[in-house]
XYZ file of C-alpha atoms in Angstrom:
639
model
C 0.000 0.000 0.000
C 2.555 2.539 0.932
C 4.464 1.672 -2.616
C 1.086 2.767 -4.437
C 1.044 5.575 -2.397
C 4.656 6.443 -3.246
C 3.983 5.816 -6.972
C 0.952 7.824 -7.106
C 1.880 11.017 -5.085
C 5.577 11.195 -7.146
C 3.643 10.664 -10.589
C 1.245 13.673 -10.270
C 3.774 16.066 -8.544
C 3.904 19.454 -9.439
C 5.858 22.313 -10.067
C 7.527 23.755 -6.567
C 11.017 24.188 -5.225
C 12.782 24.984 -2.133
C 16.072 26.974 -2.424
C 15.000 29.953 -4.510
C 15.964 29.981 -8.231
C 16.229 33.031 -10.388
C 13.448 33.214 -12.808
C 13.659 35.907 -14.525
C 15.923 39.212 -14.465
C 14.691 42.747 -15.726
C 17.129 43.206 -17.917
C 17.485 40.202 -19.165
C 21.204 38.426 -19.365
C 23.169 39.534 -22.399
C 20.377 41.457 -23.553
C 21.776 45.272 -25.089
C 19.574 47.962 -24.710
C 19.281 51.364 -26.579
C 18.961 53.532 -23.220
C 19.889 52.673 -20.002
C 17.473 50.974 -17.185
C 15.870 53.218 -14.124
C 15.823 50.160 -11.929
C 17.257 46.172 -11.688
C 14.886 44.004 -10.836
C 15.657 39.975 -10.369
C 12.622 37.632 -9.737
C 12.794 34.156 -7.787
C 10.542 30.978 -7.347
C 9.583 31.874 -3.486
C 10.096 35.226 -1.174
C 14.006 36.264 -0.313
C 16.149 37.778 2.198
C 17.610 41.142 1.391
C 21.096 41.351 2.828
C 23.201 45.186 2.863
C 25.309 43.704 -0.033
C 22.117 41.903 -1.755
C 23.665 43.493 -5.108
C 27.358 44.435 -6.809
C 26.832 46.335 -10.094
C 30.312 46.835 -11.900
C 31.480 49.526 -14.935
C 32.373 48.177 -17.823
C 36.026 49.769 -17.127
C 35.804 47.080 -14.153
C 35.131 49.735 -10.874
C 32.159 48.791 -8.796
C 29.368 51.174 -8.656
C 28.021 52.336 -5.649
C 24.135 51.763 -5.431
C 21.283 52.489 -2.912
C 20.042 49.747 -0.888
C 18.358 47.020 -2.316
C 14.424 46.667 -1.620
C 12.030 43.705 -2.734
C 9.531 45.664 -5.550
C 5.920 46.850 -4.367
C 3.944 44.102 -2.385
C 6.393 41.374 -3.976
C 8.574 39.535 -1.242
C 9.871 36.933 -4.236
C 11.848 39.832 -5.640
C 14.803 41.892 -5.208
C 15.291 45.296 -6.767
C 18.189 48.457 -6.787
C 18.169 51.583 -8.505
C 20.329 51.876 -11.847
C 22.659 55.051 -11.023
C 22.064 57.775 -13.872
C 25.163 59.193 -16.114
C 27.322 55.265 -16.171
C 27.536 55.496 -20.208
C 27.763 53.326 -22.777
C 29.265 49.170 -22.739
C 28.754 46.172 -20.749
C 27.838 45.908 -17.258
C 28.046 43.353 -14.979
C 25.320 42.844 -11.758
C 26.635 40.491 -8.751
C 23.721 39.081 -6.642
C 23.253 37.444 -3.179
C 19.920 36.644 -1.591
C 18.815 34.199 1.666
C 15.748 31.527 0.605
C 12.817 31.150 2.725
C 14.957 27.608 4.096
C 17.276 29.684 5.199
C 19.987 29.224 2.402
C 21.735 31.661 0.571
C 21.946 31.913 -3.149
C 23.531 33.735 -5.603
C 24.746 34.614 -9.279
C 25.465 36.724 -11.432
C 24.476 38.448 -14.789
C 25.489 41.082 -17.884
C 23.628 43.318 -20.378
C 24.498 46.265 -22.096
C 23.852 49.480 -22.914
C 24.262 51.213 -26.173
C 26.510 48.505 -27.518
C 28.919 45.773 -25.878
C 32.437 46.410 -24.919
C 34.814 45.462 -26.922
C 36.666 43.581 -23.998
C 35.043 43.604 -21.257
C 36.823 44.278 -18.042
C 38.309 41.384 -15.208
C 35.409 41.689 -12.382
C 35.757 40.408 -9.096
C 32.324 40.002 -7.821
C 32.927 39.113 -4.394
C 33.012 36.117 -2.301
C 30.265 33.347 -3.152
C 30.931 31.291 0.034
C 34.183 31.125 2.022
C 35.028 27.657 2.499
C 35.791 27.942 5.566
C 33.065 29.699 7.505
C 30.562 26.792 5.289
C 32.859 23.639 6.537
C 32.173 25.220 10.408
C 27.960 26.476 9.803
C 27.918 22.428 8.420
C 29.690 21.030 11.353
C 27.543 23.199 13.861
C 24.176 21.872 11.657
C 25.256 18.037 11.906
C 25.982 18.616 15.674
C 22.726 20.504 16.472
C 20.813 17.559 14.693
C 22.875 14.818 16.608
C 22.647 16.523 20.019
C 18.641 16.484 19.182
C 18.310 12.880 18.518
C 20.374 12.279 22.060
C 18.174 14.581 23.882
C 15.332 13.738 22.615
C 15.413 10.312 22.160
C 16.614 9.377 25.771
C 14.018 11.813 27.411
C 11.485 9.816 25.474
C 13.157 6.691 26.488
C 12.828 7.599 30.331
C 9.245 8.581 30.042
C 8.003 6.068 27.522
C 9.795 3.425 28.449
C 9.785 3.473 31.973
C 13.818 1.629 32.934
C 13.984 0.524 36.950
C 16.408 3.084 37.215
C 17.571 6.144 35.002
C 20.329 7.135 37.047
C 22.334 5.689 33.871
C 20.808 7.876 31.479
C 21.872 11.390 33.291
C 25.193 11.277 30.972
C 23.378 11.054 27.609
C 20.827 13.809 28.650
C 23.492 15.889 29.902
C 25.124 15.535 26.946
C 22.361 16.082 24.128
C 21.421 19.043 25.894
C 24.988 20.514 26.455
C 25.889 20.245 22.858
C 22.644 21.209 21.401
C 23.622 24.488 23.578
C 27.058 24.924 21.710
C 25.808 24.128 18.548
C 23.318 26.548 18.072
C 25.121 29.239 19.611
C 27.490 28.334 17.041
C 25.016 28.487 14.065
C 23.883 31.808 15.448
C 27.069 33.393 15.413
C 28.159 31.821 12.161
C 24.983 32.826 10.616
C 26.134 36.687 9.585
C 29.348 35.665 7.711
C 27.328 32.348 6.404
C 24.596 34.515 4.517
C 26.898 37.406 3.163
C 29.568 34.601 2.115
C 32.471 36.427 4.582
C 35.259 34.280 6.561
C 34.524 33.450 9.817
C 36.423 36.377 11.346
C 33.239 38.131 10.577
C 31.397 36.664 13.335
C 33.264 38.995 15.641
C 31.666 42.197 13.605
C 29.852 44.228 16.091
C 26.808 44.151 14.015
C 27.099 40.722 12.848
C 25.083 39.872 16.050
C 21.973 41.958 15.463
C 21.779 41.708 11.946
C 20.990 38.162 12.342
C 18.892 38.790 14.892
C 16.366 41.119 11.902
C 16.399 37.438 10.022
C 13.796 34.702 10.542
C 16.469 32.323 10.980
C 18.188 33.965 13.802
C 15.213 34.621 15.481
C 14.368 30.927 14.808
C 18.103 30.376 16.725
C 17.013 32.318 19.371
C 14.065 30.735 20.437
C 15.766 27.304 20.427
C 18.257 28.884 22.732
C 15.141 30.048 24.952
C 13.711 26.918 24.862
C 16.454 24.905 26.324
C 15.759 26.565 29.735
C 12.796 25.264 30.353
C 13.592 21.574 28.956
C 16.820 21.888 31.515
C 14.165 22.273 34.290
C 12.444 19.216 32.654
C 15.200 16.940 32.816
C 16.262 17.755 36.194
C 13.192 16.654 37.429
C 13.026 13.678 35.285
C 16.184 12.524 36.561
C 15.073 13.326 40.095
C 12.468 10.656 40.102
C 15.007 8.042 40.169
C 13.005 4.527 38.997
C 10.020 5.017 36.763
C 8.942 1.632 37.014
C 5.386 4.006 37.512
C 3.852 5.635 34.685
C 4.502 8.920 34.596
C 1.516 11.438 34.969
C -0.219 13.066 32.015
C 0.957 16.474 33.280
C 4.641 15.055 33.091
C 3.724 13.721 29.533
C 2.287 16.639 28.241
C 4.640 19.058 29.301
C 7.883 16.928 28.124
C 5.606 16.692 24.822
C 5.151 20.160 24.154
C 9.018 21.077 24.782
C 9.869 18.493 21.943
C 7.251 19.954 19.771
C 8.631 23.212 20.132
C 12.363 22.334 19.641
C 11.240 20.254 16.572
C 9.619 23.470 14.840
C 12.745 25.222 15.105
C 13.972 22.963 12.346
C 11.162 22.929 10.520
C 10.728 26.997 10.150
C 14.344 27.457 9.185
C 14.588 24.437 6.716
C 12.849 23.481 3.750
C 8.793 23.036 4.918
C 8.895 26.792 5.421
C 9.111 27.005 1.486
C 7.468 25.393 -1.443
C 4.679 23.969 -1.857
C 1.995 22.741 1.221
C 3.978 24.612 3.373
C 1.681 23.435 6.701
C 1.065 20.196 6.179
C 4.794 20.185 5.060
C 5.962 21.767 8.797
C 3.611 19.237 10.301
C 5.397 16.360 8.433
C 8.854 17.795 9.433
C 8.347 17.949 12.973
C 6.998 14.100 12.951
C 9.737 12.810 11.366
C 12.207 14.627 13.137
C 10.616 13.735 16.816
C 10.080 9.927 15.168
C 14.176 9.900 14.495
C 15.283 11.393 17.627
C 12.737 8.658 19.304
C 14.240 5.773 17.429
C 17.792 7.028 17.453
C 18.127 8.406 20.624
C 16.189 6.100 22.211
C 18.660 3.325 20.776
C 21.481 5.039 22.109
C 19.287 5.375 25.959
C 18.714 1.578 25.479
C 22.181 0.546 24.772
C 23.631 2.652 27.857
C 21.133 0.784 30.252
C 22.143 -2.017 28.733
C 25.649 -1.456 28.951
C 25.203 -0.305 32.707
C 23.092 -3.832 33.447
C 26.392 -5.758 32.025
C 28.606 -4.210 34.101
C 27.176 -5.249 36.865
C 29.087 -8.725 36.566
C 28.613 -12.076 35.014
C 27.410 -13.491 37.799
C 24.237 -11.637 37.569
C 23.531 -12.385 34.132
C 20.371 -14.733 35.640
C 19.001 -11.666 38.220
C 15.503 -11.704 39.412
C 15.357 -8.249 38.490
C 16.127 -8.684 34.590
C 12.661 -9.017 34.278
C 12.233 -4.850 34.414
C 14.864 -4.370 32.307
C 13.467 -6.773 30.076
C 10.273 -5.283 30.026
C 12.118 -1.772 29.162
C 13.683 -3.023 25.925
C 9.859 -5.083 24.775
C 8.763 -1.389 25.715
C 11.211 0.139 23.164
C 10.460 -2.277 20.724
C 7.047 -1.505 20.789
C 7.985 1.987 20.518
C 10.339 2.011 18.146
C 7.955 0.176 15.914
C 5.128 3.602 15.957
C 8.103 5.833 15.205
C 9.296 3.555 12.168
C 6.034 3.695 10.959
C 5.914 7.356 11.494
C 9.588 7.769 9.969
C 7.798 6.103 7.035
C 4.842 7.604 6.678
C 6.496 11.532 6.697
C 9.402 9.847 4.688
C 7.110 8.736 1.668
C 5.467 12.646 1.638
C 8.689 14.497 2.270
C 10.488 12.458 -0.681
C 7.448 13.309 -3.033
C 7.778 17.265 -2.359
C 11.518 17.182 -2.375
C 11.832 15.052 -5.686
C 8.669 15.574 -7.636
C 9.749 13.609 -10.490
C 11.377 9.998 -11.137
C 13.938 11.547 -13.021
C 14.785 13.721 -10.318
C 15.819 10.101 -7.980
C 18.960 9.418 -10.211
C 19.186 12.898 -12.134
C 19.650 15.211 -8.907
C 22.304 15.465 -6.175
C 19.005 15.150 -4.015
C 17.583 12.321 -5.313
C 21.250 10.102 -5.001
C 21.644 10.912 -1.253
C 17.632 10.048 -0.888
C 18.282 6.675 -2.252
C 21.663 6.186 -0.052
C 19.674 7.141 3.145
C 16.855 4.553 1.606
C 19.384 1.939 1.964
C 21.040 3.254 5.075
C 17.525 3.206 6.741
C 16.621 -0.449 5.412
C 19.888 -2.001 6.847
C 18.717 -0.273 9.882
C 14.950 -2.211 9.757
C 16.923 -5.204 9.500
C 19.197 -4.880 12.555
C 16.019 -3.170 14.156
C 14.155 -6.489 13.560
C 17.282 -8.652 14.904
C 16.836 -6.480 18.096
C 13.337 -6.901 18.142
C 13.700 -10.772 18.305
C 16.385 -10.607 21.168
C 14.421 -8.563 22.754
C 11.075 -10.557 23.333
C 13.260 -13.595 23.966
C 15.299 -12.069 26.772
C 11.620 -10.532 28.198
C 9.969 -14.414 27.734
C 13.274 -15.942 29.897
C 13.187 -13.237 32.262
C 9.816 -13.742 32.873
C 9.891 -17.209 33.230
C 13.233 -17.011 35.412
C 11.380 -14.761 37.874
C 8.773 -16.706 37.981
C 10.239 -20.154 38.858
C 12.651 -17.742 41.604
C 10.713 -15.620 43.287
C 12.350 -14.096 46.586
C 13.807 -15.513 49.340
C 11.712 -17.318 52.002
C 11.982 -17.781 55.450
C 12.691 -20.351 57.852
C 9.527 -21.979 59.340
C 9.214 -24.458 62.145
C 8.425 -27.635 60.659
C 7.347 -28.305 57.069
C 3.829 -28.848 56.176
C 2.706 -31.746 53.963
C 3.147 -30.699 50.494
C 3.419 -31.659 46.774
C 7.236 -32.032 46.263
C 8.249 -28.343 45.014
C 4.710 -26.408 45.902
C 6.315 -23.099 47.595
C 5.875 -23.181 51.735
C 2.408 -22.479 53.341
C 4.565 -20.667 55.624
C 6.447 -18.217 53.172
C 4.304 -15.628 51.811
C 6.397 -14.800 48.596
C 6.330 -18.737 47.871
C 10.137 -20.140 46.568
C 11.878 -23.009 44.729
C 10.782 -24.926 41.462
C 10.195 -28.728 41.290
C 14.105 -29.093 42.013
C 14.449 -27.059 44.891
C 16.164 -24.372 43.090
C 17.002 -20.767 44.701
C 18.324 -17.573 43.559
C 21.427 -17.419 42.047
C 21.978 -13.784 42.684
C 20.684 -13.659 46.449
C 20.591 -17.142 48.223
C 18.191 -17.913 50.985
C 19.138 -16.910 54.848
C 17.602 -20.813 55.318
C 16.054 -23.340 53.353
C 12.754 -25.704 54.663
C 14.234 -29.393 54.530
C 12.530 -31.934 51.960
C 14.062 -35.084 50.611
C 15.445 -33.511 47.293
C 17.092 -30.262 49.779
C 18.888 -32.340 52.892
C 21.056 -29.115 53.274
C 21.257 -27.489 56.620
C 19.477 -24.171 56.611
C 22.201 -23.010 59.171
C 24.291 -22.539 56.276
C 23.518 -20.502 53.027
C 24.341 -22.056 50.059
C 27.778 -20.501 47.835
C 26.375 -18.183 44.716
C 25.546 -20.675 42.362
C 27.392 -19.891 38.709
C 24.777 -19.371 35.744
C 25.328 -21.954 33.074
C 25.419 -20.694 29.413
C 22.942 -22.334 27.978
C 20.277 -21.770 24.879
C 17.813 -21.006 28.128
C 19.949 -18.584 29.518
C 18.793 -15.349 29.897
C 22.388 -14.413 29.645
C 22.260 -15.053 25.560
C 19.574 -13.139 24.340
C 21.047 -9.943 26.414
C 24.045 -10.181 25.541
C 22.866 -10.887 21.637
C 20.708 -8.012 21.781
C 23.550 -5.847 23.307
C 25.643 -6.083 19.884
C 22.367 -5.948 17.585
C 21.600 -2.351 19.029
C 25.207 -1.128 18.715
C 25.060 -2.389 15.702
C 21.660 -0.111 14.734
C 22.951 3.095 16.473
C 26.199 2.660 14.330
C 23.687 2.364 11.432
C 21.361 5.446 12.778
C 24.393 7.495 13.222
C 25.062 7.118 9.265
C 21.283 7.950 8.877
C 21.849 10.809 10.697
C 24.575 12.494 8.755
C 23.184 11.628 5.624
C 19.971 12.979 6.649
C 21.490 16.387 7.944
C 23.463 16.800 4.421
C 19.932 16.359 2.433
C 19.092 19.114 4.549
C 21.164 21.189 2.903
C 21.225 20.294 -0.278
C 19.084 21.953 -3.316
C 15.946 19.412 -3.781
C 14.948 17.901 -6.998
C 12.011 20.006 -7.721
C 14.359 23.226 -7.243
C 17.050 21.678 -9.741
C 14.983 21.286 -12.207
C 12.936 24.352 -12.287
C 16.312 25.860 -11.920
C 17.386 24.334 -15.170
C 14.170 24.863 -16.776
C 14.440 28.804 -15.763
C 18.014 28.788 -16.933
C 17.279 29.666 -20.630
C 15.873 32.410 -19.460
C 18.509 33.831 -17.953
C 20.732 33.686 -20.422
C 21.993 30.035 -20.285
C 24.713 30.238 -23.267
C 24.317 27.649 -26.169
C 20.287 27.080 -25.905
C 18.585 30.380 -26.043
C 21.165 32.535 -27.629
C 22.635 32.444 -30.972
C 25.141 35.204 -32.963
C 25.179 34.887 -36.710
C 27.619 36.638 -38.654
C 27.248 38.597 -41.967
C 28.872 39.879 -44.773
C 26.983 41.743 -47.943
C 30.416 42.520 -49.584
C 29.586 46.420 -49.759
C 31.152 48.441 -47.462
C 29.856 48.584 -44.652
C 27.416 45.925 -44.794
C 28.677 43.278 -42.443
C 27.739 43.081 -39.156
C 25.910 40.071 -36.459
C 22.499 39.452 -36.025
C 22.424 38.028 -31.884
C 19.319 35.939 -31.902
C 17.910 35.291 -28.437
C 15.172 32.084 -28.101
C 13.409 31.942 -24.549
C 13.322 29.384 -23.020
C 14.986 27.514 -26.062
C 12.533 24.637 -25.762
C 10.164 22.671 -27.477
C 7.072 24.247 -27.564
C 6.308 28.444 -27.774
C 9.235 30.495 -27.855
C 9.843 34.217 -27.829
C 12.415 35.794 -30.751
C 14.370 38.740 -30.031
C 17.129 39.433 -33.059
C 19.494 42.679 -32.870
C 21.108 43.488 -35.330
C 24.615 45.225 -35.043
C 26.803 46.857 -37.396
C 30.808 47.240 -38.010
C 31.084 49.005 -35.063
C 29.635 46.789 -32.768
C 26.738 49.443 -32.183
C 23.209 48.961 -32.782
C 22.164 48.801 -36.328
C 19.008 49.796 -37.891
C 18.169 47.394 -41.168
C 15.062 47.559 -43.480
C 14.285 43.919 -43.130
C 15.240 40.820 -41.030
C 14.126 37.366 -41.891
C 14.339 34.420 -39.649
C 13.709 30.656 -39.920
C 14.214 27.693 -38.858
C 14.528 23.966 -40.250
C 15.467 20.318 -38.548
C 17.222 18.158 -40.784
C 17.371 15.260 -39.000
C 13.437 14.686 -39.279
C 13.588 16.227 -42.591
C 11.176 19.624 -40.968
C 11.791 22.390 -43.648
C 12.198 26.038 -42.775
C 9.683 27.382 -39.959
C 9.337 31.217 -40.663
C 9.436 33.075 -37.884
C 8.025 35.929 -39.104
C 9.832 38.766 -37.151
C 8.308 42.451 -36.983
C 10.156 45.331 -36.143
C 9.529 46.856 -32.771
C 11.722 49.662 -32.651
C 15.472 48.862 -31.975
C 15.135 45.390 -32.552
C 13.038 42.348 -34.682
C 10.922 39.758 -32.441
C 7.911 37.207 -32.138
C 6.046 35.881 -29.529
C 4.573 33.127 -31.200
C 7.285 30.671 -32.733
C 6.862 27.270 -31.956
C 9.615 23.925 -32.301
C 7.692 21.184 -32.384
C 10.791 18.720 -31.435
C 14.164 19.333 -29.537
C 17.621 18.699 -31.472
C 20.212 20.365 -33.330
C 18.144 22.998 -35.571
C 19.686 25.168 -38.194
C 18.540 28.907 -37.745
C 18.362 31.069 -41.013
C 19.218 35.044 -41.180
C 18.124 37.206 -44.399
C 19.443 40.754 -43.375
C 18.401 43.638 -46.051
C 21.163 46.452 -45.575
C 19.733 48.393 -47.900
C 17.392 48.443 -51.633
C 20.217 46.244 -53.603
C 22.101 44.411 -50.826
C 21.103 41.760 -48.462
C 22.699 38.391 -47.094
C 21.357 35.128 -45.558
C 23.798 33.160 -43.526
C 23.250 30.158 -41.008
C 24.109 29.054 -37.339
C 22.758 25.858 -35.680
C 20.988 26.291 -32.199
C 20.144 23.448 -29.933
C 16.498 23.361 -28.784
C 16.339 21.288 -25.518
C 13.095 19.022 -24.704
């Protein structure tokens, strides 16, 4: 069922993305324009961050241009717009942009058009960092350690309350731990955050203003409240551990509150990653926080589980057989039992959050997204595997622990003279009964006396030695000790899970990569939308290029812009352009484009390419009453 589900929520996906991708720039890349613009104006696929330095705009001569600051245009939050200085002449210039993503990533690129006519050589630009190295390696590192230190906390909270070990003295470490690091690392995200967005070494976290500039962003105030929120879950805790045992089941008020604090923590993640953008953007938070909580339960709660066990073996060997196993043993049937509802959870949020990150097939194998996807799918299933080994230990140790306790019960004492009984019924006198058919006592704690019989001639003056636990197939001993490695094993495997899990996180989803390659023609992607055909009448002064621009160089409708320019390199007026194009490889004969002038340049709005592939376009340029020229160039038209 949740394979048909899978099949048909990825096979009617639609358009959405994540990261924000540049759709469409005003003017457009490599575009040449008679006059100059009044304003810049980039549009994206969701709402962006404006940072001081949101835009560079360089000279053709190669000097940066100093601009006013950058603003999103009137009731549009998806754009990002500057003000083109007056008086910068003639030539190429080049625009430098950096913008934040509703997730919380930043992106950036860059762009040229020009104005009058193209510079001859245009000018070495450096347009400023894109990301240091450095200061991403460290935001990363925080990220992976903010996610692990969640799972620990987390996870072994849950374990204490849901699970319910004899004692969770042993668990103080691991909480003290998750919540300690969790601490560092987002303190360390929040002051990495400043030189993160604007692309700046790390250094830059010590700026003064670094600080409070994050503070304006949705992400640092998302920081922030994790930061607050630790307080209150350090209270938590500390009472938690104060109850010692919690054989009991803990109260609803207990439950509720220790519920809500997760919640909380887990929307932190969710409004600063990618179900705050896209499509379904509740039901997509909703989904986030699930899985997250479901991971930290299973993970963390693996890690809880092996440090009780752990604690429980160091104990010694000779108490492998304990009475008491039986509480521990009903802890890890407990987790299992758990464990199972947050697999199925993990799966159910999994199977949703892989349709809105992917939102094709082609997107599983075609996309840096959709590789790691299927890596974690494996990761996870090797850990459903060792999850089920565990699972099998598990009941088995619970079953023998059981049954050990039962046939052991506690000590009994001495009573004055035996009553007639069934060899092996426990004593009338002894309240907590004792021994099995064989007269058998505790390993672990021997009786102060023993009630005579003919299969126990023993004094009861004398306690009798610790008796050594065989190893046996019945042993209790076995399973624990089996089920020991099988959950190392898993949190080895979980830890993988983890990492990979934290570096999909940050990595562009399908559904963004390919509208981003879709939107890329538009932009100015070389090779597919635009083409420069040279010509030569033979007269003087009648060569020239005609630079033929195709968006979005597709199959299907396409806008024509052709500019013509002269020996100069300047604009060029002409009486007539002619334009078409044919597809020799399926034998299509010239398509006429039928261009009309509209002042400064020729264009359509209404060719259309039936079929992607190599296609040879076709320029007739008129020069003047006697002279004209055709010549050819091929352009690729992409499905």
């Amino acid at each position: 069922m949740g394979v048909l589900l899978f099949l048909a929520l990825l096979g009617g996906a639609a358009p959405a993305s994540a990261h924000a991708v540049l759709r469409s720039s005003d003017p457009a890349d490599q575009t040449v324009l008679r006059t100059a613009p009044r304003t810049l104006t980039l549009t994206f696929s969701e709402s962006v961050g404006l940072l001081d330095d949101s835009f560079r705009l360089f000279r053709p001569d190669g000097h940066r241009v100093h601009t006013a600051e950058p603003r999103h245009a009137r009731d549009r939050s998806d754009t990002a717009q500057i003000a083109f200085p007056a008086g910068l002449g003639r030539g190429t210039f080049t625009v430098s942009w950096r913008v934040v993503s509703a997730d919380s990533h930043p992106v950036s690129g860059a762009f040229t058009f020009s104005v009058g006519k193209p510079s001859a050589a245009p000018a070495a630009i450096d347009a400023g960092p894109t990301e240091t190295p450095a200061t991403g390696g460290l935001y990363d590192l925080a990220r992976y350690a903010a996610y692990g230190a969640a799972a620990l906390l987390l996870g072994t909270a849950a374990f204490a309350l849901l699970c319910r070990p004899p004692d969770v003295a042993p668990l103080r470490g691991p909480l003290t731990a998750g919540w300690w690091a969790l601490l560092a690392a987002t303190a360390a995200l929040l002051a990495l955050r400043a030189p993160y967005e604007s692309g700046a070494g790390p250094a830059a976290a010590l700026d003064p203003s670094a600080l409070p500039r994050t503070l304006t962003s949705r992400t640092g105030l998302v920081l922030l409240l994790r930061l607050a929120l630790l307080a209150p879950t350090a209270l938590f805790l500390r009472r938690l551990v104060r109850r010692g045992g919690t054989a009991g089941r803990p109260s609803a008020a207990t439950l509720a509150t220790g519920g809500a604090l997760a919640v909380a923590l887990a929307l932190t993640w969710a409004a600063s990653g990618h179900a705050s953008a896209g499509i379904q953007v509740p039901w997509a938070m909703a989904s986030t926080v699930l899985h997250l909580l479901a991971m930290a339960v299973w993970l963390g709660g693996l890690t809880a589980l092996l440090t009780t066990l752990r604690r429980r073996s160091a104990r010694g060997a000779e108490e492998a057989a304990a009475p008491d196993d039986s509480g521990l043993a009903a802890t890890a049937a407990r987790f299992s039992r758990v464990a199972f509802l947050a697999v199925t959870v993990l799966a159910a949020t999994g199977v949703y959050q892989s349709w809105r990150g992917l939102g094709s097939w082609n997107a599983l194998t075609g996309t840096a997204y959709g590789r790691l996807l299927l890596v974690k799918l494996a990761a996870v299933a090797l850990l459903l595997c060792g999850a089920a080994v565990s699972r099998r230990w598990a009941a088995r140790w619970a079953a023998q622990s059981a049954e050990r306790a039962a046939r052991h019960g506690a000590p009994r004492t001495a009573v004055p003279a035996p009553a007639p009984q069934t060899v092996g019924a426990p004593s009338p006198a002894s309240p907590r009964g004792g021994g099995g058919e064989h007269g058998e006592e505790s390993a672990a704690q021997p009786p102060s006396s023993t009630v005579p019989s003919s299969s126990s001639p023993a004094s009861s003056s004398s306690p009798a030695p610790p008796a050594k636990v065989p190893t046996s197939p019945t042993d209790p001993g076995v399973p624990l000790r089996a089920l020991r490695r099988s959950v190392l094993a898993e949190v080895a495997v979980g830890v993988a899970v983890l990492v990979v899990s934290t570096v999909l996180s940050g990595t562009l989803p399908g559904r963004a990569a390919a509208e981003e390659a879709g939107a890329a023609p538009a932009a100015g992607a070389p090779g597919a939308s635009v083409t420069t055909i040279p010509f030569d009448t033979g007269a003087p002064g009648g060569h020239g290029t005609v630079q033929i621009t195709l968006e979005p160089g597709r199959t299907g409708q396409n806008a024509v812009e052709a500019v013509v320019f002269g020996p100069d390199g300047g604009l060029s007026t002409v009486p007539e352009l002619r334009l078409s194009l044919s597809l020799p490889a399926r034998q299509i004969g010239a398509i006429d484009a039928r261009l009309t002038d509209r002042g400064g340049y020729w264009g359509t709005d209404s060719l259309v390419l039936p079929f992607a592939g190599a296609w040879t376009a076709k320029a007739t340029v008129r020069v003047s009453e006697l002279d004209q020229v055709s010549a050819s160039r091929t352009v690729r038209i992409l499905p």
